[in-house]
Tab-separated table of C-alpha atoms in Angstrom:
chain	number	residue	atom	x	y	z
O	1	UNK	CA	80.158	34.674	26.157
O	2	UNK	CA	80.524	37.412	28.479
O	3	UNK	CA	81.308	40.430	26.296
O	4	UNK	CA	83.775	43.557	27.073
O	5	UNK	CA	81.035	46.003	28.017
O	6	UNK	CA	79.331	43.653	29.617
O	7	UNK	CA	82.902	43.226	31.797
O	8	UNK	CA	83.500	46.824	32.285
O	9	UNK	CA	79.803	47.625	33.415
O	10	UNK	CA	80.246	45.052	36.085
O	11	UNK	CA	83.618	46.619	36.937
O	12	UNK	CA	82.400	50.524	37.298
O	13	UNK	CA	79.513	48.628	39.641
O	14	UNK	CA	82.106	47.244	41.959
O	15	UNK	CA	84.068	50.505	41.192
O	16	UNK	CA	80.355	52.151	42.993
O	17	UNK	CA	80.320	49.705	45.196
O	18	UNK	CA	83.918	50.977	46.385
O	19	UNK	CA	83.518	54.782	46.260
O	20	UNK	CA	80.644	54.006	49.094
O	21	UNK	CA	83.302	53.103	51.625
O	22	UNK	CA	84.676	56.632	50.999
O	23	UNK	CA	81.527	58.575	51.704
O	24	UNK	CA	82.961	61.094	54.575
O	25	UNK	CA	86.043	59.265	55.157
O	26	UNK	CA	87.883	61.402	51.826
O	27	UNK	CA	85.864	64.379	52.857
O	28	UNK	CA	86.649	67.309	51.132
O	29	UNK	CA	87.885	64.963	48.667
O	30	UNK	CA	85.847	63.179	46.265
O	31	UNK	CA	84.615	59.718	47.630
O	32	UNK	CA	85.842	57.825	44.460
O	33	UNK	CA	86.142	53.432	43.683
O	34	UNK	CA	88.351	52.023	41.237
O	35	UNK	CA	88.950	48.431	39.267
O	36	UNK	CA	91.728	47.140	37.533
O	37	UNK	CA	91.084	44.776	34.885
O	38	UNK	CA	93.469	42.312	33.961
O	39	UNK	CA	94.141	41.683	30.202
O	40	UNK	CA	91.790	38.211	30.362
O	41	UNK	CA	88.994	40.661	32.032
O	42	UNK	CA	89.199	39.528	35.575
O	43	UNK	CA	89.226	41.770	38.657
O	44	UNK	CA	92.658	42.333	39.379
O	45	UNK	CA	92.349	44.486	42.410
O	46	UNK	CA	90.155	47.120	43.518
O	47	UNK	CA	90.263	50.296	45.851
O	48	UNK	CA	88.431	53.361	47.226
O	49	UNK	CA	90.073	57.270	48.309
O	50	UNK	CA	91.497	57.352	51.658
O	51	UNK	CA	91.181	60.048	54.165
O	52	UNK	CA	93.160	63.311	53.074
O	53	UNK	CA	96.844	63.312	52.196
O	54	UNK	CA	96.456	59.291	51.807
O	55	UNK	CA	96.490	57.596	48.333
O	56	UNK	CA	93.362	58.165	45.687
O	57	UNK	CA	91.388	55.096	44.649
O	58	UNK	CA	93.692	55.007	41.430
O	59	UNK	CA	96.494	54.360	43.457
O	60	UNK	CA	95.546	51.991	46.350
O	61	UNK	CA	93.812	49.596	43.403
O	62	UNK	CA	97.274	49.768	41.510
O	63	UNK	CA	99.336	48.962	44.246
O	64	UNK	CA	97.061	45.924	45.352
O	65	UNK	CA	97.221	45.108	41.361
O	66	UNK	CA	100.902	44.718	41.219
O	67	UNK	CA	102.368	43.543	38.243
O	68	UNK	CA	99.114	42.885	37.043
O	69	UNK	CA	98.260	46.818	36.547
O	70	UNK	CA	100.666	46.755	33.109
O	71	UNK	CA	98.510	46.268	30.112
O	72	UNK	CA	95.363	46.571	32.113
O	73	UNK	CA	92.072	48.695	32.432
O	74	UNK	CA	91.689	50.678	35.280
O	75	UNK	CA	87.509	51.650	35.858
O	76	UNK	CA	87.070	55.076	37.822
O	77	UNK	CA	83.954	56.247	38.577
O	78	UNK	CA	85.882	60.237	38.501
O	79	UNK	CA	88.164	61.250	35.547
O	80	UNK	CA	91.975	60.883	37.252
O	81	UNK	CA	93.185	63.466	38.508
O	82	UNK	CA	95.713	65.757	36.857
O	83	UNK	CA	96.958	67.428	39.876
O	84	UNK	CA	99.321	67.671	42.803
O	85	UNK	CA	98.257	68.041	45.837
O	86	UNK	CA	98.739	66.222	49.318
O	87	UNK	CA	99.279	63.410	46.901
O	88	UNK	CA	100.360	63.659	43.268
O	89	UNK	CA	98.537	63.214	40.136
O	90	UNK	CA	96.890	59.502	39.162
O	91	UNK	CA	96.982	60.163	35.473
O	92	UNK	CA	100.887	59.959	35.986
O	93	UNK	CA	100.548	56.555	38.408
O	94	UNK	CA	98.613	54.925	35.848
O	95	UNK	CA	100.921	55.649	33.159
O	96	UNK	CA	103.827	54.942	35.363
O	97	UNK	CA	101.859	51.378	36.240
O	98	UNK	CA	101.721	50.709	32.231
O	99	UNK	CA	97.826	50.951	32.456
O	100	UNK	CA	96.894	50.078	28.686
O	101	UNK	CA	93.105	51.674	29.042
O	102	UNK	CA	91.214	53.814	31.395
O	103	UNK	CA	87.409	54.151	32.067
O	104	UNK	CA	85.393	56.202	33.965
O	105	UNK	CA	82.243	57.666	34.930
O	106	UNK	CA	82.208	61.199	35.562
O	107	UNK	CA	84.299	64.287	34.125
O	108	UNK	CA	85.920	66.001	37.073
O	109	UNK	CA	84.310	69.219	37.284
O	110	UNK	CA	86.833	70.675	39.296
O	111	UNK	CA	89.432	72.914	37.294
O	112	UNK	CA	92.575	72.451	39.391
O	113	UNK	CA	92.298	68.678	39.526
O	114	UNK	CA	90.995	67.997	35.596
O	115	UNK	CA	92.861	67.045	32.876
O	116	UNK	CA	93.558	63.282	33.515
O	117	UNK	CA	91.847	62.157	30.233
O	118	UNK	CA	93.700	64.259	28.019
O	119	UNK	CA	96.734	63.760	29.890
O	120	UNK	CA	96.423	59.800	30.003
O	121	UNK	CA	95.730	59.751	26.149
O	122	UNK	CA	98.671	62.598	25.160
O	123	UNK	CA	101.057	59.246	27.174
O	124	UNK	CA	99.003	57.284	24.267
O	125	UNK	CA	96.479	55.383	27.067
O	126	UNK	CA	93.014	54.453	25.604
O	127	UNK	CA	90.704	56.633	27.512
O	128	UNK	CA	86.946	56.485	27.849
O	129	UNK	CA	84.988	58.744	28.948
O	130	UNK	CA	81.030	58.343	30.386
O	131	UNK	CA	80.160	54.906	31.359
O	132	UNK	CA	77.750	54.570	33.311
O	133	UNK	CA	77.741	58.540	33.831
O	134	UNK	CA	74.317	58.989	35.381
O	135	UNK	CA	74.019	55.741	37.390
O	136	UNK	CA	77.108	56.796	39.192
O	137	UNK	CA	76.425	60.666	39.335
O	138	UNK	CA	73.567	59.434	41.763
O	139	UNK	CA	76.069	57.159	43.653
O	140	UNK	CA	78.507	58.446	46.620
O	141	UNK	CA	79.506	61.144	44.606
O	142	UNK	CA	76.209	62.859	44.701
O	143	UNK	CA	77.186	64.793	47.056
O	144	UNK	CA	80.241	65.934	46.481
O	145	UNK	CA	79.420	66.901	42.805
O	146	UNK	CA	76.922	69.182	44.273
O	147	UNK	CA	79.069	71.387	46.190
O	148	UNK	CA	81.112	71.462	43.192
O	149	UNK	CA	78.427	72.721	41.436
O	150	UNK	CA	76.703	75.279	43.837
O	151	UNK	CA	79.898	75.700	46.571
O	152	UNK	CA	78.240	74.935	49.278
O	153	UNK	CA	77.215	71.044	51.193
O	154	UNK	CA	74.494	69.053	49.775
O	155	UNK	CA	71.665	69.601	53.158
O	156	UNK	CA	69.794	66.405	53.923
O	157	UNK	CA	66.731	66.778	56.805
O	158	UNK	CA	66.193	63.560	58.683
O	159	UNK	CA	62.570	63.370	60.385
O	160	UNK	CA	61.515	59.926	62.345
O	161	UNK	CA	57.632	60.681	62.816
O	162	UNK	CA	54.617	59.031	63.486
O	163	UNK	CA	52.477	58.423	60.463
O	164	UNK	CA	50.833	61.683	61.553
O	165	UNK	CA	53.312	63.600	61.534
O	166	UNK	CA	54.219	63.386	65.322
O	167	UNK	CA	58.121	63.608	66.934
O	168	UNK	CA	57.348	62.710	70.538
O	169	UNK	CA	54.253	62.467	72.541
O	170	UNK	CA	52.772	65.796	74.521
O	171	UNK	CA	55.042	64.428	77.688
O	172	UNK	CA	58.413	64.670	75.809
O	173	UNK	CA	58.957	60.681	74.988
O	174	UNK	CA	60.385	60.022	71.488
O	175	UNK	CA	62.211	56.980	72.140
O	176	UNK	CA	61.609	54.887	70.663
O	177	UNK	CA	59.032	55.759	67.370
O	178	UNK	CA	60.976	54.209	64.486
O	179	UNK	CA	62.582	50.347	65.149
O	180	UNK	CA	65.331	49.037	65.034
O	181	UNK	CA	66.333	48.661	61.133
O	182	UNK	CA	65.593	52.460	60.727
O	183	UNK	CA	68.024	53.322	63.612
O	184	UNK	CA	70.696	51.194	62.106
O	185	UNK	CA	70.059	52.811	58.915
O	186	UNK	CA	70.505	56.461	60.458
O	187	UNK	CA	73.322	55.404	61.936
O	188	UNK	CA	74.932	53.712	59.078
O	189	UNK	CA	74.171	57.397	57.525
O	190	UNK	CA	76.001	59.086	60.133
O	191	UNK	CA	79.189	57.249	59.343
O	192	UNK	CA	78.991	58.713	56.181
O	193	UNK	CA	78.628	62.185	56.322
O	194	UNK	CA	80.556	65.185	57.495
O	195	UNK	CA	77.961	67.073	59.974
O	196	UNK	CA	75.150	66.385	61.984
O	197	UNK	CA	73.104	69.373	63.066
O	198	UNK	CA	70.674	70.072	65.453
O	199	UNK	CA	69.140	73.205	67.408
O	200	UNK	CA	70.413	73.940	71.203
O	201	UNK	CA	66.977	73.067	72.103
O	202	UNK	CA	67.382	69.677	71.751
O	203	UNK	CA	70.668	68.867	73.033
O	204	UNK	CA	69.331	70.765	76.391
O	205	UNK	CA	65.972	68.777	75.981
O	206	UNK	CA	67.573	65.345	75.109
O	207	UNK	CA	70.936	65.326	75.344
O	208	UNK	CA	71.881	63.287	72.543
O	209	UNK	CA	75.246	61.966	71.952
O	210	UNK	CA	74.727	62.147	68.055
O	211	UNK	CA	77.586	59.851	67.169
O	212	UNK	CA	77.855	57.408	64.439
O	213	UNK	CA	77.218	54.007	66.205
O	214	UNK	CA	77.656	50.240	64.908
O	215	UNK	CA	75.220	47.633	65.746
O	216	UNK	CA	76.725	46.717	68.932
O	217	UNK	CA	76.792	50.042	69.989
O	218	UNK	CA	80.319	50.887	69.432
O	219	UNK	CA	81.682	53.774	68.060
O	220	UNK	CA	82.100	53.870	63.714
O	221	UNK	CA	85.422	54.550	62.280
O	222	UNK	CA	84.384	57.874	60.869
O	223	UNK	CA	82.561	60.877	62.680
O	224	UNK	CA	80.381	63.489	62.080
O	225	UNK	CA	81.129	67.069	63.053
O	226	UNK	CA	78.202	67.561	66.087
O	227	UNK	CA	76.929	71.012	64.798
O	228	UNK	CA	74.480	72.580	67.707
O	229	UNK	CA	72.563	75.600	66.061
O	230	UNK	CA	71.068	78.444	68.372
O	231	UNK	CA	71.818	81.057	70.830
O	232	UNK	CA	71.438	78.974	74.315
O	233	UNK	CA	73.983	77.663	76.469
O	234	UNK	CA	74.777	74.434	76.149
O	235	UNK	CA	75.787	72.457	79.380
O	236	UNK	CA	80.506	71.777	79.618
O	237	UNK	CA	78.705	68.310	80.573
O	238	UNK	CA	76.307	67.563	77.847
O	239	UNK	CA	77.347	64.042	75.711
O	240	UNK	CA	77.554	66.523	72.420
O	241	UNK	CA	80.550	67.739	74.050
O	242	UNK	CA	82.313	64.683	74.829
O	243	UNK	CA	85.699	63.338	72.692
O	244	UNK	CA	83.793	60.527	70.564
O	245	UNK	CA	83.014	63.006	68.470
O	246	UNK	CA	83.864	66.901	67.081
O	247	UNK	CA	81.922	69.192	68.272
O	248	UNK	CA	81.308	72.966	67.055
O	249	UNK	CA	78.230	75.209	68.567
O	250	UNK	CA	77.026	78.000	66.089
O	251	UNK	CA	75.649	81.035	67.935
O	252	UNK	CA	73.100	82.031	64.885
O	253	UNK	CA	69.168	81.015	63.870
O	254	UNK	CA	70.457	81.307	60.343
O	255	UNK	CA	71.435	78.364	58.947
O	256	UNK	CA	73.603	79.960	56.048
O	257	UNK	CA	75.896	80.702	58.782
O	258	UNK	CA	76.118	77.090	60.131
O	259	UNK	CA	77.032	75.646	56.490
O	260	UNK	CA	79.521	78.678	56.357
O	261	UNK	CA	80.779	77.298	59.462
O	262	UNK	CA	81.998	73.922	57.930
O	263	UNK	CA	83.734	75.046	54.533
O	264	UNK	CA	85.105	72.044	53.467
O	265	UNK	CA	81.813	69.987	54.751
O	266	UNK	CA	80.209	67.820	51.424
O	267	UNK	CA	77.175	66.563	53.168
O	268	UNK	CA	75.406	67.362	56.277
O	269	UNK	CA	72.213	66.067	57.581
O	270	UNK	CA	69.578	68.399	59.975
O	271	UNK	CA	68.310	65.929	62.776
O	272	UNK	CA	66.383	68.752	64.442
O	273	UNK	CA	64.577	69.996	66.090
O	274	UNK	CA	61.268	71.235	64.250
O	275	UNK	CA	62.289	75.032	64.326
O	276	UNK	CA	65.999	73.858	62.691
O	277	UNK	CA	64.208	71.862	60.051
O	278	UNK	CA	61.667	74.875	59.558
O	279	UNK	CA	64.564	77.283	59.250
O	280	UNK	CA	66.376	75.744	56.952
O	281	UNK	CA	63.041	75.170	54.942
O	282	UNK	CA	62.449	78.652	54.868
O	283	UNK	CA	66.273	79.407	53.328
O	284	UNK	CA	65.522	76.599	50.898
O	285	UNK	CA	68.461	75.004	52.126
O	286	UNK	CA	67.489	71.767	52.329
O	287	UNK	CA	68.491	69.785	49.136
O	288	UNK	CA	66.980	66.123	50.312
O	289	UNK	CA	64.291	64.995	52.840
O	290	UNK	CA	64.437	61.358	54.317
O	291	UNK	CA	61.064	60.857	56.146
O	292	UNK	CA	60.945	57.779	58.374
O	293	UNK	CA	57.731	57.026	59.407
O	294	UNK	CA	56.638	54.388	62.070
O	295	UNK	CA	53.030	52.541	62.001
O	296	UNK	CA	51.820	54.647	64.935
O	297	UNK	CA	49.776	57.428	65.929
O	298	UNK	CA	49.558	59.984	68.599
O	299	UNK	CA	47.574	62.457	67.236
O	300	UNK	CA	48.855	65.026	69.809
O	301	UNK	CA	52.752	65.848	70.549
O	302	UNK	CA	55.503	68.099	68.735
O	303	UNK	CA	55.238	68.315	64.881
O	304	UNK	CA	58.012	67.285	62.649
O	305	UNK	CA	58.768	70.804	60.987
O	306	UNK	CA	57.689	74.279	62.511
O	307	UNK	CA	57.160	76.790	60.454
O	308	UNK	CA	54.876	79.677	61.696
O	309	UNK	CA	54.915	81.869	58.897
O	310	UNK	CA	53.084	79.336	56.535
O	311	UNK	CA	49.480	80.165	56.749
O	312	UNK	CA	48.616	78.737	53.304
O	313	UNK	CA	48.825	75.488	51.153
O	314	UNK	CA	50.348	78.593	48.599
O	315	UNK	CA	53.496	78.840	51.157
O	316	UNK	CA	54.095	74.758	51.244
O	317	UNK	CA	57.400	73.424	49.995
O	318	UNK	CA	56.982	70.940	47.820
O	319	UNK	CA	59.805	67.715	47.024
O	320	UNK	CA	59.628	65.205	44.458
O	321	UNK	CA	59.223	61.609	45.641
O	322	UNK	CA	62.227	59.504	44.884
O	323	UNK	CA	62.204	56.752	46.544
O	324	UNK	CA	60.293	54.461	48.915
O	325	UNK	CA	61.654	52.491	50.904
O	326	UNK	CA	60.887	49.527	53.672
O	327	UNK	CA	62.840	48.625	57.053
O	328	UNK	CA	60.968	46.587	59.231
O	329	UNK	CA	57.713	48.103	60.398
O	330	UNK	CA	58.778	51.531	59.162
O	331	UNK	CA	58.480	53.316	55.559
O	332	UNK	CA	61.781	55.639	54.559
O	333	UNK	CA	60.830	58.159	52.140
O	334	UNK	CA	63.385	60.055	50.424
O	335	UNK	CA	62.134	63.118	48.468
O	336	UNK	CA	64.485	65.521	46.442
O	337	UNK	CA	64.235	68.928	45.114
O	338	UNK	CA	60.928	69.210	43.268
């Protein structure tokens, strides 16, 4: 017999499972997944947040529940909000839906929008708090509890290298070093976040269109902000600047000032080139690293990360290992903070 934590766990999974179709699409806010229950423990209905000023997950799960919301659970992997904002509060919609119980993950760190719990349970709604806290904290809403916590975007590098080390070969060519299931993985990454950035040098160099593509090559849904970093002039008829995308050049080698640039960014991932990646190495700006790394070598060519003040093993930067991962041929590493 299938037991009522054994119910609920499965619920905050799909609840996950949700949240991820929210990554950058709710940008700046949080990219949450919700379940309702019904009373005989079946999935009811199920939602994620929609793009800003639409409904929270709360709310598009409850109105696909319909009558079935009252005397339900409702599984959130972020405490309800307590708040109004573009939309109002989803404490109140669940009590006004007759939700009997409410679980979720994560306490909303966020002053102006906590609350929810103690609001649900003053209306006399069983509330728990925590399930599955950590599992989900390392979901989609990563991210965005990072800025929360240090107020600025969680900074992923992206490097596609040769196994030593190499970019492109000593005449320029890069394309292609990782296959095809690493591309589609990148790409599937691109829908998700809110900036891309790379250094002027490589948009003049490559001209890259940098958009979020699909499998058949057309455009996703969501797109990243383009972000081009440096102080060169970048060409009225380079692709960056086209309408598939936003675009926004930075004048500035720091790259405190590009993350200032996008205030209400969550997540933005540094495609290059080496110098970018180096400088925002050397700020220590660079929260994740995902290393994809093809069966090949050159043994000559442009390095993945330039940094020319690092004389010493003493100067390296050092991650932690998190994950490995394989896609076709290649090898994705993702190392975090160390």
């Amino acid at each position: 017999m299938v037991t009522d934590s054994e119910v609920l766990d499965a619920a905050m999974r799909l609840a996950v499972e949700e949240s991820a179709s929210a990554l950058g699409v709710s940008s700046p806010n949080p990219p949450v997944g919700a379940v309702i229950v019904s009373r005989d423990g079946d999935v009811a209905a199920a939602g994620h947040t929609q793009p800003p000023g639409g409904p929270h997950a709360e709310v598009v799960a409850l109105r696909a529940a319909g009558p079935a919301a009252r005397g339900a659970t409702a599984v959130v992997t972020l405490e309800p909000c307590n708040h109004t904002g573009r939309t109002g509060p989803c404490s109140e919609a669940l009590i006004d839906a007759g939700i009997a119980r409410v679980v979720f993950a994560v306490t909303d760190p966020n002053a102006v929008a906590s609350g929810g719990a103690q609001r649900l349970r003053d209306a006399g709604v069983d509330v728990e708090a925590g399930r599955m806290a950590t599992e989900v904290a390392n979901g989609p809403l990563r991210q965005w509890l990072f800025r929360q916590r240090h107020g600025r975007p969680f900074v992923t590098a992206k490097i596609a290298s040769t196994v030593d080390g190499r970019i492109a070969a000593p005449d320029g060519t890069s394309r292609w070093i990782t296959g095809t299931a690493s591309r589609e993985r990148a790409h599937r990454q691109r829908a998700q976040v809110d900036g891309i950035v790379v250094g002027t040098g490589t948009v003049i160099a490559d001209d890259p269109s940098l958009t979020a593509r699909l499998p058949d090559g057309t455009l996703a849904s969501h797109q990243p902000v383009r972000i081009a970093m440096g102080l060169r002039e970048i060409s009225e008829s380079a692709r960056i600047r086209d309408d598939a995308a936003p675009f926004l050049a930075v004048p500035s080698h720091d790259p405190a000032d590009v993350l200032a640039a996008v205030p209400d960014a969550t997540w933005v991932v540094v495609e290059g080139g080496p110098a970018v990646i180096g400088a925002f190495t050397d700020a220590d700006l660079i929260d994740e690293v995902e290393v994809y790394i093809a069966p090949m070598v050159l043994g000559a060519g442009a390095s993945s990360v330039d940094r020319p003040m690092v004389t010493t093993l003493a100067d390296a930067r050092r991650f932690a290992t998190a994950s490995v991962e394989k896609l076709g041929d290649d090898v994705l590493i993702r190392m975090a903070r160390a």
